[in-house]
Amino acid sequence: MSDETKQPNPSSDWFREALGEKSSTPSPTEELDLLAAENTPPSDAEPASPEPSPPPENMTVTMIRFDGDPGTSTSSFDPIPVVPPREPDPEPTAVMPVRKPKPIPPPPPVEDTELAKPLRSKRKFRWPVVVVLGIAIVAVGVAAAWLPRAVNQEATAVRQSYYNAAAGVRNYLPTAQTGLDAITNPASEPSDVAGAVAIVTQLDSVSLALEQVTGQPLPSVLPLVPSGPIDRLKPLRDRGAILGSAASLQARRLANAYVYRTSAPVLLDPGPLPPVADTQQVNDISVRLASSLAADAAVIADLPDDPSFDALMTLIREQHDRYGNWQNEYLSALTSEDADSATTLLNELAGMKSELASANQSALLAFRSEADIAIVDLAGELEAYMADLTRTP
């Protein structure tokens, strides 16, 4: 046998087995692959015999020599190459044939009568929307027509309230004149003068009602609504308030006149006084005069201020000051038993009272003329005011 080293034929089976490239029997994985290849259509089938994979890169091939007889050689061999261990084959998986899905038939047609009304309708609008829009349009139209009318009605109601209050004052003015006459007439009976109190109270009541109704705020108006009828009430409201205040002033002045009419006669009136008196009588008269002076001071403090009675008020205060001094002089005359001086002092007191009564009557008559003119003028203004309230705005 030649010593020349020859490379074994790679196509030999035993050589491939020695290299670990191909086993003499197919592995389970190969059997499954072959079975799948048989069940696969020709167009999708893989090649029947795959090409051998190249030998591993880390494998070393060593050339050996033998004597020509592969089975009986007694010559020594070089070490047989060691094949690197192979990784374990993956678990066999069954390859199922790929089937095309069965087509799903379309659903049967549904008749139009079986659908709900919204689905069956071919309109592009909905009846609820149309109804809502219609209601909104009607509401706007009604509001546009009703709101101005409501404003007019409310303004008319306010005018009516002004008219009623003004009429209450106007209709009571004649009665107020009778009360004025009872207070200022020198010939009036005490009962007539006392009855004037109720007249003055009622006049003040109706005057206050006019002031209150014209002092209330005007009704409010919504935006975009004509406010002309309400705006025209402003001058009427202010005018009515002025007239109500004027009527209240007349009621107060009548009350002032009543106070002066009833207060002046009780001043400087300690009762009958003697020109002479013993010691006990002097003591009693002294107490009586002191009480009279204190009572007069209280009455004067309650007298109201009124331009028509300013002169009378001045006289009353002067006489009250003199009345205090007069008491001391009179008591001294009684104590000294000076009858002439006591008599002179008594005549002086009577003259003071007469002067006060005359001044009071003059002030009342002057007030009567002034108040009567004011009442007549107030009646005319109220009538004109009521006529303006009844005019169509």
CSV table of C-alpha atoms in Angstrom, one decimal, residues 108-387:
chain,number,residue,atom,x,y,z
A,108,PRO,CA,-80.9,37.1,5.5
A,109,PRO,CA,-82.5,40.4,4.5
A,110,VAL,CA,-84.7,42.1,7.1
A,111,GLU,CA,-88.0,43.6,6.0
A,112,ASP,CA,-88.4,47.3,6.5
A,113,THR,CA,-91.6,46.7,8.6
A,114,GLU,CA,-89.6,44.9,11.3
A,115,LEU,CA,-87.3,47.9,12.0
A,116,ALA,CA,-88.1,50.7,14.5
A,117,LYS,CA,-89.5,53.9,13.2
A,118,PRO,CA,-86.3,56.0,13.5
A,119,LEU,CA,-84.4,53.3,11.5
A,120,ARG,CA,-87.1,52.9,9.0
A,121,SER,CA,-87.5,56.6,8.4
A,122,LYS,CA,-85.7,58.1,5.4
A,123,ARG,CA,-86.1,61.8,6.6
A,124,LYS,CA,-83.1,63.8,7.6
A,125,PHE,CA,-84.9,65.5,10.5
A,126,ARG,CA,-86.7,64.3,13.7
A,127,TRP,CA,-90.1,65.2,14.8
A,128,PRO,CA,-89.1,65.9,18.4
A,129,VAL,CA,-86.6,68.5,17.2
A,130,VAL,CA,-89.2,70.1,15.1
A,131,VAL,CA,-91.7,70.2,18.0
A,132,VAL,CA,-89.2,71.7,20.4
A,133,LEU,CA,-88.2,74.4,17.8
A,134,GLY,CA,-91.9,75.1,17.2
A,135,ILE,CA,-92.6,75.5,20.9
A,136,ALA,CA,-89.6,77.8,21.3
A,137,ILE,CA,-90.7,80.0,18.4
A,138,VAL,CA,-94.2,80.2,19.8
A,139,ALA,CA,-92.9,81.0,23.3
A,140,VAL,CA,-90.7,83.8,21.9
A,141,GLY,CA,-93.7,85.2,20.0
A,142,VAL,CA,-96.0,85.0,23.0
A,143,ALA,CA,-93.3,86.7,25.2
A,144,ALA,CA,-92.8,89.4,22.6
A,145,ALA,CA,-96.5,90.1,22.6
A,146,TRP,CA,-97.3,89.6,26.3
A,147,LEU,CA,-94.3,91.2,28.1
A,148,PRO,CA,-95.0,94.8,26.8
A,149,ARG,CA,-98.6,94.4,27.6
A,150,ALA,CA,-97.7,93.1,31.1
A,151,VAL,CA,-95.5,96.2,31.6
A,152,ASN,CA,-98.4,98.5,30.6
A,153,GLN,CA,-100.7,96.7,33.0
A,154,GLU,CA,-98.2,97.0,35.8
A,155,ALA,CA,-97.7,100.7,35.1
A,156,THR,CA,-101.5,101.2,35.1
A,157,ALA,CA,-101.7,99.4,38.4
A,158,VAL,CA,-99.1,101.8,39.9
A,159,ARG,CA,-100.9,104.8,38.5
A,160,GLN,CA,-104.1,103.5,40.0
A,161,SER,CA,-102.5,103.2,43.5
A,162,TYR,CA,-101.2,106.8,43.2
A,163,TYR,CA,-104.6,108.0,42.1
A,164,ASN,CA,-106.4,106.2,45.0
A,165,ALA,CA,-104.0,107.7,47.6
A,166,ALA,CA,-104.3,111.2,46.1
A,167,ALA,CA,-108.0,111.0,46.0
A,168,GLY,CA,-108.1,110.0,49.7
A,169,VAL,CA,-106.3,113.2,50.6
A,170,ARG,CA,-108.3,115.4,48.2
A,171,ASN,CA,-111.6,114.1,49.4
A,172,TYR,CA,-110.7,114.6,53.0
A,173,LEU,CA,-109.6,118.2,52.7
A,174,PRO,CA,-113.1,119.7,53.2
A,175,THR,CA,-113.3,117.8,56.5
A,176,ALA,CA,-109.9,119.2,57.4
A,177,GLN,CA,-111.3,122.7,56.9
A,178,THR,CA,-114.1,122.0,59.4
A,179,GLY,CA,-111.4,121.0,61.9
A,180,LEU,CA,-109.5,124.2,61.1
A,181,ASP,CA,-112.6,126.2,61.8
A,182,ALA,CA,-113.2,124.5,65.2
A,183,ILE,CA,-109.6,125.1,66.3
A,184,THR,CA,-109.3,128.8,65.2
A,185,ASN,CA,-112.8,130.1,65.8
A,186,PRO,CA,-113.1,132.0,69.0
A,187,ALA,CA,-116.7,131.0,69.4
A,188,SER,CA,-116.1,127.3,69.1
A,189,GLU,CA,-117.3,125.2,72.0
A,190,PRO,CA,-114.8,123.1,73.9
A,191,SER,CA,-116.4,120.0,72.5
A,192,ASP,CA,-115.9,121.2,69.0
A,193,VAL,CA,-112.3,121.9,69.7
A,194,ALA,CA,-111.8,118.5,71.2
A,195,GLY,CA,-113.5,116.9,68.2
A,196,ALA,CA,-110.9,118.4,65.9
A,197,VAL,CA,-108.3,116.0,67.2
A,198,ALA,CA,-109.9,113.1,65.3
A,199,ILE,CA,-110.0,115.2,62.1
A,200,VAL,CA,-106.3,116.1,62.4
A,201,THR,CA,-105.4,112.4,63.0
A,202,GLN,CA,-107.3,111.2,59.9
A,203,LEU,CA,-105.8,113.9,57.7
A,204,ASP,CA,-102.4,112.8,58.8
A,205,SER,CA,-103.3,109.2,58.1
A,206,VAL,CA,-104.4,109.8,54.5
A,207,SER,CA,-101.4,112.0,53.9
A,208,LEU,CA,-99.0,109.3,55.1
A,209,ALA,CA,-100.7,106.8,52.8
A,210,LEU,CA,-99.9,109.0,49.8
A,211,GLU,CA,-96.3,109.4,51.0
A,212,GLN,CA,-95.9,105.6,51.4
A,213,VAL,CA,-97.3,104.6,48.1
A,214,THR,CA,-95.2,107.1,46.2
A,215,GLY,CA,-92.1,106.2,48.2
A,216,GLN,CA,-92.1,102.6,46.9
A,217,PRO,CA,-89.7,101.6,44.1
A,218,LEU,CA,-91.0,101.3,40.6
A,219,PRO,CA,-91.4,97.9,39.1
A,220,SER,CA,-88.4,96.4,37.4
A,221,VAL,CA,-88.4,95.6,33.6
A,222,LEU,CA,-86.7,92.7,31.9
A,223,PRO,CA,-83.9,93.4,29.4
A,224,LEU,CA,-85.0,94.1,25.8
A,225,VAL,CA,-88.5,94.9,27.0
A,226,PRO,CA,-89.8,98.5,26.4
A,227,SER,CA,-89.7,100.4,29.7
A,228,GLY,CA,-91.4,103.5,28.6
A,229,PRO,CA,-94.6,103.1,30.7
A,230,ILE,CA,-92.5,102.6,33.8
A,231,ASP,CA,-90.1,105.5,33.0
A,232,ARG,CA,-93.1,107.8,32.7
A,233,LEU,CA,-94.1,107.0,36.2
A,234,LYS,CA,-91.0,108.6,37.8
A,235,PRO,CA,-92.2,112.2,37.6
A,236,LEU,CA,-95.6,111.2,38.8
A,237,ARG,CA,-94.1,109.3,41.7
A,238,ASP,CA,-92.0,112.3,42.7
A,239,ARG,CA,-94.9,114.7,42.3
A,240,GLY,CA,-97.1,112.5,44.4
A,241,ALA,CA,-94.5,112.3,47.2
A,242,ILE,CA,-94.3,116.1,47.3
A,243,LEU,CA,-98.1,116.4,47.5
A,244,GLY,CA,-98.2,113.8,50.3
A,245,SER,CA,-95.6,115.6,52.2
A,246,ALA,CA,-97.5,118.9,51.8
A,247,ALA,CA,-100.7,117.3,53.1
A,248,SER,CA,-98.8,115.9,56.1
A,249,LEU,CA,-97.4,119.3,56.8
A,250,GLN,CA,-100.9,120.7,56.9
A,251,ALA,CA,-102.0,118.0,59.3
A,252,ARG,CA,-99.0,118.8,61.6
A,253,ARG,CA,-99.8,122.5,61.5
A,254,LEU,CA,-103.4,121.9,62.4
A,255,ALA,CA,-102.1,119.9,65.4
A,256,ASN,CA,-99.8,122.7,66.4
A,257,ALA,CA,-102.7,125.2,66.3
A,258,TYR,CA,-104.8,122.8,68.5
A,259,VAL,CA,-101.9,122.7,71.0
A,260,TYR,CA,-101.7,126.5,71.2
A,261,ARG,CA,-105.5,126.9,71.3
A,262,THR,CA,-105.7,124.5,74.3
A,263,SER,CA,-102.5,125.4,76.1
A,264,ALA,CA,-102.5,129.2,76.3
A,265,PRO,CA,-105.7,129.4,78.4
A,266,VAL,CA,-104.2,127.2,81.2
A,267,LEU,CA,-101.1,129.4,81.6
A,268,LEU,CA,-100.9,132.0,84.5
A,269,ASP,CA,-104.0,130.4,86.1
A,270,PRO,CA,-103.3,129.5,89.8
A,271,GLY,CA,-107.0,130.0,90.6
A,272,PRO,CA,-108.7,132.7,92.7
A,273,LEU,CA,-106.3,134.6,95.0
A,274,PRO,CA,-107.2,137.0,97.9
A,275,PRO,CA,-105.7,140.4,98.6
A,276,VAL,CA,-105.2,139.5,102.2
A,277,ALA,CA,-104.6,136.2,104.0
A,278,ASP,CA,-103.5,134.9,107.4
A,279,THR,CA,-100.4,132.8,107.9
A,280,GLN,CA,-102.0,129.5,107.2
A,281,GLN,CA,-103.6,130.8,104.0
A,282,VAL,CA,-100.3,132.3,102.9
A,283,ASN,CA,-98.6,128.9,103.2
A,284,ASP,CA,-101.4,127.2,101.2
A,285,ILE,CA,-101.2,130.0,98.5
A,286,SER,CA,-97.4,129.6,98.3
A,287,VAL,CA,-97.7,125.9,97.6
A,288,ARG,CA,-100.4,126.5,95.0
A,289,LEU,CA,-98.4,129.2,93.2
A,290,ALA,CA,-95.3,127.0,93.1
A,291,SER,CA,-97.3,124.2,91.5
A,292,SER,CA,-98.8,126.5,88.9
A,293,LEU,CA,-95.3,127.8,88.0
A,294,ALA,CA,-94.0,124.3,87.5
A,295,ALA,CA,-97.0,123.2,85.5
A,296,ASP,CA,-96.7,126.3,83.2
A,297,ALA,CA,-93.0,125.4,82.6
A,298,ALA,CA,-94.0,121.9,81.5
A,299,VAL,CA,-96.7,123.2,79.1
A,300,ILE,CA,-94.3,125.8,77.6
A,301,ALA,CA,-91.7,123.1,77.1
A,302,ASP,CA,-94.2,121.0,75.0
A,303,LEU,CA,-95.3,123.9,72.8
A,304,PRO,CA,-94.3,123.1,69.1
A,305,ASP,CA,-92.3,125.5,67.0
A,306,ASP,CA,-94.4,127.0,64.2
A,307,PRO,CA,-93.8,130.2,62.2
A,308,SER,CA,-97.4,131.3,62.7
A,309,PHE,CA,-97.0,131.2,66.5
A,310,ASP,CA,-93.5,132.6,67.0
A,311,ALA,CA,-94.7,135.9,68.4
A,312,LEU,CA,-97.1,134.1,70.7
A,313,MET,CA,-94.3,131.9,71.9
A,314,THR,CA,-92.1,134.9,72.8
A,315,LEU,CA,-94.9,136.5,74.8
A,316,ILE,CA,-95.5,133.3,76.7
A,317,ARG,CA,-91.9,132.9,77.7
A,318,GLU,CA,-91.7,136.6,78.9
A,319,GLN,CA,-94.9,136.2,80.9
A,320,HIS,CA,-93.6,133.0,82.5
A,321,ASP,CA,-90.5,134.7,83.6
A,322,ARG,CA,-92.5,137.6,85.1
A,323,TYR,CA,-94.9,135.1,86.7
A,324,GLY,CA,-92.1,133.7,88.9
A,325,ASN,CA,-91.1,137.2,90.1
A,326,TRP,CA,-94.7,138.1,90.5
A,327,GLN,CA,-95.3,135.2,92.9
A,328,ASN,CA,-92.5,136.4,95.3
A,329,GLU,CA,-93.9,140.0,95.3
A,330,TYR,CA,-97.5,138.8,95.9
A,331,LEU,CA,-96.5,136.5,98.8
A,332,SER,CA,-94.5,139.3,100.4
A,333,ALA,CA,-97.5,141.6,100.1
A,334,LEU,CA,-99.7,139.0,101.9
A,335,THR,CA,-97.2,138.4,104.6
A,336,SER,CA,-96.8,142.2,105.3
A,337,GLU,CA,-100.6,142.6,105.1
A,338,ASP,CA,-100.2,145.1,102.3
A,339,ALA,CA,-103.6,144.8,100.6
A,340,ASP,CA,-103.1,147.6,98.1
A,341,SER,CA,-99.9,146.1,96.8
A,342,ALA,CA,-101.5,142.6,96.7
A,343,THR,CA,-104.5,144.0,94.8
A,344,THR,CA,-102.2,145.8,92.3
A,345,LEU,CA,-100.4,142.5,91.7
A,346,LEU,CA,-103.6,140.6,91.2
A,347,ASN,CA,-104.7,143.2,88.6
A,348,GLU,CA,-101.3,142.8,86.9
A,349,LEU,CA,-101.8,139.0,86.7
A,350,ALA,CA,-105.2,139.4,85.2
A,351,GLY,CA,-103.9,141.7,82.6
A,352,MET,CA,-101.1,139.2,81.7
A,353,LYS,CA,-103.7,136.5,81.2
A,354,SER,CA,-105.9,138.8,79.0
A,355,GLU,CA,-102.9,139.8,76.9
A,356,LEU,CA,-102.0,136.1,76.4
A,357,ALA,CA,-105.5,135.2,75.4
A,358,SER,CA,-105.7,138.0,72.9
A,359,ALA,CA,-102.3,137.2,71.4
A,360,ASN,CA,-103.3,133.5,71.2
A,361,GLN,CA,-106.5,134.4,69.4
A,362,SER,CA,-104.7,136.7,67.0
A,363,ALA,CA,-102.2,134.0,66.2
A,364,LEU,CA,-105.0,131.4,65.6
A,365,LEU,CA,-106.9,133.7,63.3
A,366,ALA,CA,-103.8,134.5,61.3
A,367,PHE,CA,-103.0,130.8,61.1
A,368,ARG,CA,-106.6,130.1,60.0
A,369,SER,CA,-106.3,132.4,57.0
A,370,GLU,CA,-102.9,131.0,56.0
A,371,ALA,CA,-103.9,127.3,56.5
A,372,ASP,CA,-107.2,127.7,54.6
A,373,ILE,CA,-105.3,129.1,51.6
A,374,ALA,CA,-102.8,126.2,51.8
A,375,ILE,CA,-105.6,123.6,51.9
A,376,VAL,CA,-107.4,125.1,48.9
A,377,ASP,CA,-104.1,125.2,46.9
A,378,LEU,CA,-103.3,121.7,47.9
A,379,ALA,CA,-106.8,120.6,46.7
A,380,GLY,CA,-106.2,122.1,43.3
A,381,GLU,CA,-102.7,120.5,43.0
A,382,LEU,CA,-104.2,117.1,43.9
A,383,GLU,CA,-106.9,117.5,41.3
A,384,ALA,CA,-104.4,118.3,38.6
A,385,TYR,CA,-102.2,115.4,39.7
A,386,MET,CA,-105.2,113.0,39.6
A,387,ALA,CA,-106.0,114.2,36.1
